[in-house]
Each structure stands twice: as structure tokens, then as C-alpha cells.
Amino acid sequence: MNKIALYPSSTHLLPGGRAPFTLIEKRHLRMLKESLTNGTPFALCMINESEELNELKQIPAIATLCKVINFDQNDAGLLSIVAEGTQKIRLSGISVDNDGLMQGDATLYPNWQSAPLAQADQELAEKLKLFYQTMPEIGALYPAPLWDDVSWVCQRWIEVLPLEAHYKQLLIAQDTAKLTTRFLHKLFHSPEN
């Protein structure tokens, strides 16, 4: 791959995931315009919610290519989009354009393959369904959820759990969702829960 525009965000998105974003800055509006005009994706990069992005070294190595599936102008006149993650990428270098838009040198990174949800992992899907019921604005993004796919279920959990980006990076760098399923089972059965 060549250079790809980067959008750092504390809203995390993985392949198969969907999330809304409001674009305020001119650099990100340019990113969107170029993406829509050229039919090219941009990449969403994980940053921690509690941190301001001050240094390029805060951008983690694994990002997610995204495509825009919907856009609209909100009540405040700002552009809102819904992006869908399509493919993981590994960033090997980052540069900054004159307007501040970050560009990354990227290579494709393997997505997790779809895999049937084992009987022992049904709890993960059931708890995600409950989460989506309590957060209907997130659940509404998925008209056809893949409840029987362990990779899909685990990636949705990684997106919404309040973990620091480097922990999420450790999970998504794995070849499969196996480590994430173990992590989620331990999390849901810890004494505090």
C-alpha cells in the first residue's frame, strides 16, 4: 500500500465495526472529501480517551481501514459520518501534511477469519446483546449482527471496552480471537463483576 490518510480517535473501530464521527477540523474534512472523491479508504488509529494527541509516537502500529457508509449534516451544521472498518493495517511511518493531516505508510495486516462461536463462548454474545440493548445508539449501527461469529463478537467487545489502546493493540495483533475470548471470560467472571 501507499500512503493513507490517518484519523486518530478515542472511538475505536475494527473490521466489521461501525461508528459515528463528527468531523470538525479542515484537515479531516479534506480527508473525507478525498476518500469519497477517489473511492479510497482512510485509516482510523486508536488513541486513549484521556490523552491529547501531541506526538506521532502515540499512534499505535495497527490501524483499521475505513469506508464511509453514511454521512449527514447535524443540527449544529457539522458533518457527521458513519464509518465501517474493513481491514487492519500496520503503520511503518507517519508524516504530517501542511494542514496537519497525518499520512501513514501502511501494509495490510491479517484480519481475523470468521469462526463459529463455540457453546462455551455463547455468554460473550449474550452479554454483547445486553450491552447493545442498554446502548441502543450503538446497537442500531448493526442491522445484521453476526452473533454466531466469535471474531465479530470479540472485535465488538474490543471496540467498546474501556481499555487503554496498547492493551487493545496486544489483543488485535493476535492471529485469532482466542486470547480475546480468554480475556473476556476472565473479565466477566472476576470477583468485582
CSV table of C-alpha atoms in Angstrom, one decimal:
chain,number,residue,atom,x,y,z
A,1,MET,CA,0.0,0.0,0.0
A,2,ASN,CA,1.0,3.6,-0.4
A,3,LYS,CA,0.3,6.5,2.0
A,4,ILE,CA,-3.1,6.5,3.7
A,5,ALA,CA,-4.8,9.4,5.5
A,6,LEU,CA,-5.0,8.8,9.3
A,7,TYR,CA,-7.8,9.8,11.6
A,8,PRO,CA,-6.7,9.4,15.3
A,9,SER,CA,-9.7,8.8,17.5
A,10,SER,CA,-10.6,7.6,21.0
A,11,THR,CA,-13.6,5.8,19.4
A,12,HIS,CA,-12.0,2.5,18.3
A,13,LEU,CA,-13.1,0.6,15.2
A,14,LEU,CA,-12.0,-2.8,13.9
A,15,PRO,CA,-13.0,-4.7,10.8
A,16,GLY,CA,-16.8,-5.3,10.7
A,17,GLY,CA,-17.4,-2.5,13.2
A,18,ARG,CA,-19.3,0.7,12.7
A,19,ALA,CA,-19.1,4.0,14.5
A,20,PRO,CA,-20.3,7.6,14.1
A,21,PHE,CA,-17.8,10.5,13.9
A,22,THR,CA,-18.3,14.3,13.7
A,23,LEU,CA,-15.7,15.9,11.5
A,24,ILE,CA,-14.8,19.4,12.6
A,25,GLU,CA,-11.3,20.2,11.5
A,26,LYS,CA,-10.5,21.2,7.9
A,27,ARG,CA,-7.8,18.5,7.6
A,28,HIS,CA,-10.3,15.8,8.4
A,29,LEU,CA,-12.9,17.3,6.0
A,30,ARG,CA,-10.2,17.2,3.3
A,31,MET,CA,-9.6,13.5,4.2
A,32,LEU,CA,-13.3,12.7,3.8
A,33,LYS,CA,-13.5,14.6,0.5
A,34,GLU,CA,-10.5,12.8,-0.9
A,35,SER,CA,-11.9,9.5,0.3
A,36,LEU,CA,-15.3,10.0,-1.3
A,37,THR,CA,-13.9,11.5,-4.5
A,38,ASN,CA,-11.2,8.9,-5.1
A,39,GLY,CA,-13.1,5.9,-3.6
A,40,THR,CA,-10.2,5.3,-1.3
A,41,PRO,CA,-10.4,4.4,2.4
A,42,PHE,CA,-8.8,6.3,5.3
A,43,ALA,CA,-7.4,4.6,8.5
A,44,LEU,CA,-8.7,5.0,12.0
A,45,CYS,CA,-6.0,5.0,14.6
A,46,MET,CA,-6.6,4.1,18.3
A,47,ILE,CA,-5.7,6.8,20.9
A,48,ASN,CA,-6.6,6.8,24.5
A,49,GLU,CA,-9.6,8.9,25.5
A,50,SER,CA,-7.7,10.6,28.4
A,51,GLU,CA,-4.8,11.7,26.2
A,52,GLU,CA,-4.4,14.6,23.8
A,53,LEU,CA,-2.5,13.6,20.7
A,54,ASN,CA,0.7,15.6,20.9
A,55,GLU,CA,3.2,13.2,19.4
A,56,LEU,CA,3.3,10.9,16.4
A,57,LYS,CA,4.7,8.2,18.6
A,58,GLN,CA,1.3,8.0,20.3
A,59,ILE,CA,-0.2,6.5,17.2
A,60,PRO,CA,-0.2,2.7,17.6
A,61,ALA,CA,1.2,0.4,14.9
A,62,ILE,CA,-2.1,-1.3,14.0
A,63,ALA,CA,-4.9,0.8,12.5
A,64,THR,CA,-8.1,0.0,10.6
A,65,LEU,CA,-9.0,1.0,7.1
A,66,CYS,CA,-12.5,2.5,6.9
A,67,LYS,CA,-15.1,3.3,4.4
A,68,VAL,CA,-17.9,5.8,4.8
A,69,ILE,CA,-21.3,4.2,4.8
A,70,ASN,CA,-23.4,7.2,5.6
A,71,PHE,CA,-22.9,11.0,6.1
A,72,ASP,CA,-25.2,13.9,7.1
A,73,GLN,CA,-25.0,17.4,8.4
A,74,ASN,CA,-26.0,17.5,12.1
A,75,ASP,CA,-28.1,20.2,13.8
A,76,ALA,CA,-25.0,22.3,14.5
A,77,GLY,CA,-24.1,22.3,10.8
A,78,LEU,CA,-21.2,19.9,11.3
A,79,LEU,CA,-20.6,16.9,9.1
A,80,SER,CA,-21.4,13.6,10.7
A,81,ILE,CA,-20.3,10.3,9.2
A,82,VAL,CA,-20.8,6.6,10.0
A,83,ALA,CA,-17.6,4.7,9.1
A,84,GLU,CA,-17.2,0.9,8.8
A,85,GLY,CA,-13.9,-0.8,9.5
A,86,THR,CA,-12.8,-3.1,6.6
A,87,GLN,CA,-9.2,-4.2,7.1
A,88,LYS,CA,-6.4,-4.0,9.6
A,89,ILE,CA,-3.2,-2.3,8.5
A,90,ARG,CA,0.3,-2.0,10.1
A,91,LEU,CA,1.8,1.5,10.0
A,92,SER,CA,5.6,1.7,9.4
A,93,GLY,CA,5.9,5.5,9.2
A,94,ILE,CA,3.9,8.7,9.6
A,95,SER,CA,4.2,12.1,8.1
A,96,VAL,CA,2.2,15.3,8.5
A,97,ASP,CA,0.8,17.4,5.7
A,98,ASN,CA,0.9,21.2,5.8
A,99,ASP,CA,-2.7,21.3,7.1
A,100,GLY,CA,-1.9,18.8,9.9
A,101,LEU,CA,-3.5,15.8,8.2
A,102,MET,CA,-1.4,12.7,9.1
A,103,GLN,CA,-0.5,10.2,6.4
A,104,GLY,CA,0.8,6.7,7.2
A,105,ASP,CA,2.9,4.2,5.2
A,106,ALA,CA,0.9,1.1,5.6
A,107,THR,CA,0.9,-2.6,4.8
A,108,LEU,CA,-2.1,-4.9,5.1
A,109,TYR,CA,-2.3,-6.8,8.4
A,110,PRO,CA,-4.3,-10.0,8.5
A,111,ASN,CA,-7.9,-9.7,9.7
A,112,TRP,CA,-9.3,-12.4,12.0
A,113,GLN,CA,-11.1,-15.1,10.0
A,114,SER,CA,-14.7,-15.7,10.7
A,115,ALA,CA,-15.1,-18.7,13.1
A,116,PRO,CA,-18.2,-20.2,14.7
A,117,LEU,CA,-19.0,-19.2,18.2
A,118,ALA,CA,-18.4,-22.2,20.5
A,119,GLN,CA,-21.0,-23.2,23.0
A,120,ALA,CA,-18.6,-22.2,25.8
A,121,ASP,CA,-18.4,-18.6,24.3
A,122,GLN,CA,-22.2,-18.0,24.0
A,123,GLU,CA,-22.0,-15.9,27.1
A,124,LEU,CA,-19.9,-13.4,25.1
A,125,ALA,CA,-22.6,-12.9,22.5
A,126,GLU,CA,-25.4,-12.7,25.1
A,127,LYS,CA,-23.6,-10.1,27.1
A,128,LEU,CA,-22.9,-8.1,24.0
A,129,LYS,CA,-26.6,-8.2,23.1
A,130,LEU,CA,-27.4,-6.9,26.6
A,131,PHE,CA,-24.9,-4.1,26.1
A,132,TYR,CA,-26.4,-3.1,22.8
A,133,GLN,CA,-29.9,-3.0,24.5
A,134,THR,CA,-28.5,-0.6,27.1
A,135,MET,CA,-26.7,1.4,24.3
A,136,PRO,CA,-29.3,1.4,21.5
A,137,GLU,CA,-27.4,4.0,19.5
A,138,ILE,CA,-24.6,1.5,19.1
A,139,GLY,CA,-26.8,-1.5,18.6
A,140,ALA,CA,-28.7,0.4,15.8
A,141,LEU,CA,-25.5,0.5,13.8
A,142,TYR,CA,-25.7,-3.2,13.2
A,143,PRO,CA,-28.9,-4.2,11.4
A,144,ALA,CA,-27.5,-7.7,10.8
A,145,PRO,CA,-25.2,-8.6,13.7
A,146,LEU,CA,-23.1,-11.7,13.4
A,147,TRP,CA,-23.8,-13.2,16.8
A,148,ASP,CA,-22.6,-16.7,15.7
A,149,ASP,CA,-19.1,-15.4,14.7
A,150,VAL,CA,-16.6,-15.4,17.5
A,151,SER,CA,-14.3,-13.0,15.7
A,152,TRP,CA,-17.1,-10.5,15.1
A,153,VAL,CA,-18.3,-10.7,18.7
A,154,CYS,CA,-14.8,-10.3,20.2
A,155,GLN,CA,-13.9,-7.3,17.9
A,156,ARG,CA,-17.1,-5.5,19.0
A,157,TRP,CA,-16.1,-6.1,22.6
A,158,ILE,CA,-12.6,-4.7,22.0
A,159,GLU,CA,-14.1,-1.6,20.4
A,160,VAL,CA,-16.3,-0.8,23.4
A,161,LEU,CA,-14.4,-1.9,26.5
A,162,PRO,CA,-12.7,0.9,28.4
A,163,LEU,CA,-9.1,-0.4,27.9
A,164,GLU,CA,-6.1,1.6,27.1
A,165,ALA,CA,-5.1,1.5,23.4
A,166,HIS,CA,-1.9,-0.5,24.0
A,167,TYR,CA,-3.9,-3.4,25.6
A,168,LYS,CA,-6.3,-3.4,22.7
A,169,GLN,CA,-3.3,-3.5,20.3
A,170,LEU,CA,-2.0,-6.6,22.1
A,171,LEU,CA,-5.3,-8.3,21.5
A,172,ILE,CA,-5.8,-7.4,17.9
A,173,ALA,CA,-2.2,-8.3,17.0
A,174,GLN,CA,-3.0,-11.9,17.6
A,175,ASP,CA,-3.7,-14.3,14.7
A,176,THR,CA,-7.2,-15.2,16.1
A,177,ALA,CA,-9.7,-14.2,18.7
A,178,LYS,CA,-8.6,-16.9,21.1
A,179,LEU,CA,-6.7,-14.6,23.5
A,180,THR,CA,-9.6,-12.1,23.5
A,181,THR,CA,-12.1,-14.9,24.4
A,182,ARG,CA,-10.0,-15.9,27.3
A,183,PHE,CA,-9.6,-12.3,28.4
A,184,LEU,CA,-13.4,-11.6,28.2
A,185,HIS,CA,-14.2,-14.8,30.2
A,186,LYS,CA,-11.8,-13.7,32.9
A,187,LEU,CA,-13.2,-10.2,32.9
A,188,PHE,CA,-16.8,-11.3,33.2
A,189,HIS,CA,-16.0,-13.8,35.9
A,190,SER,CA,-13.7,-11.6,38.0
A,191,PRO,CA,-14.8,-11.1,41.7
A,192,GLU,CA,-15.7,-7.5,41.0
A,193,ASN,CA,-18.4,-8.4,38.4
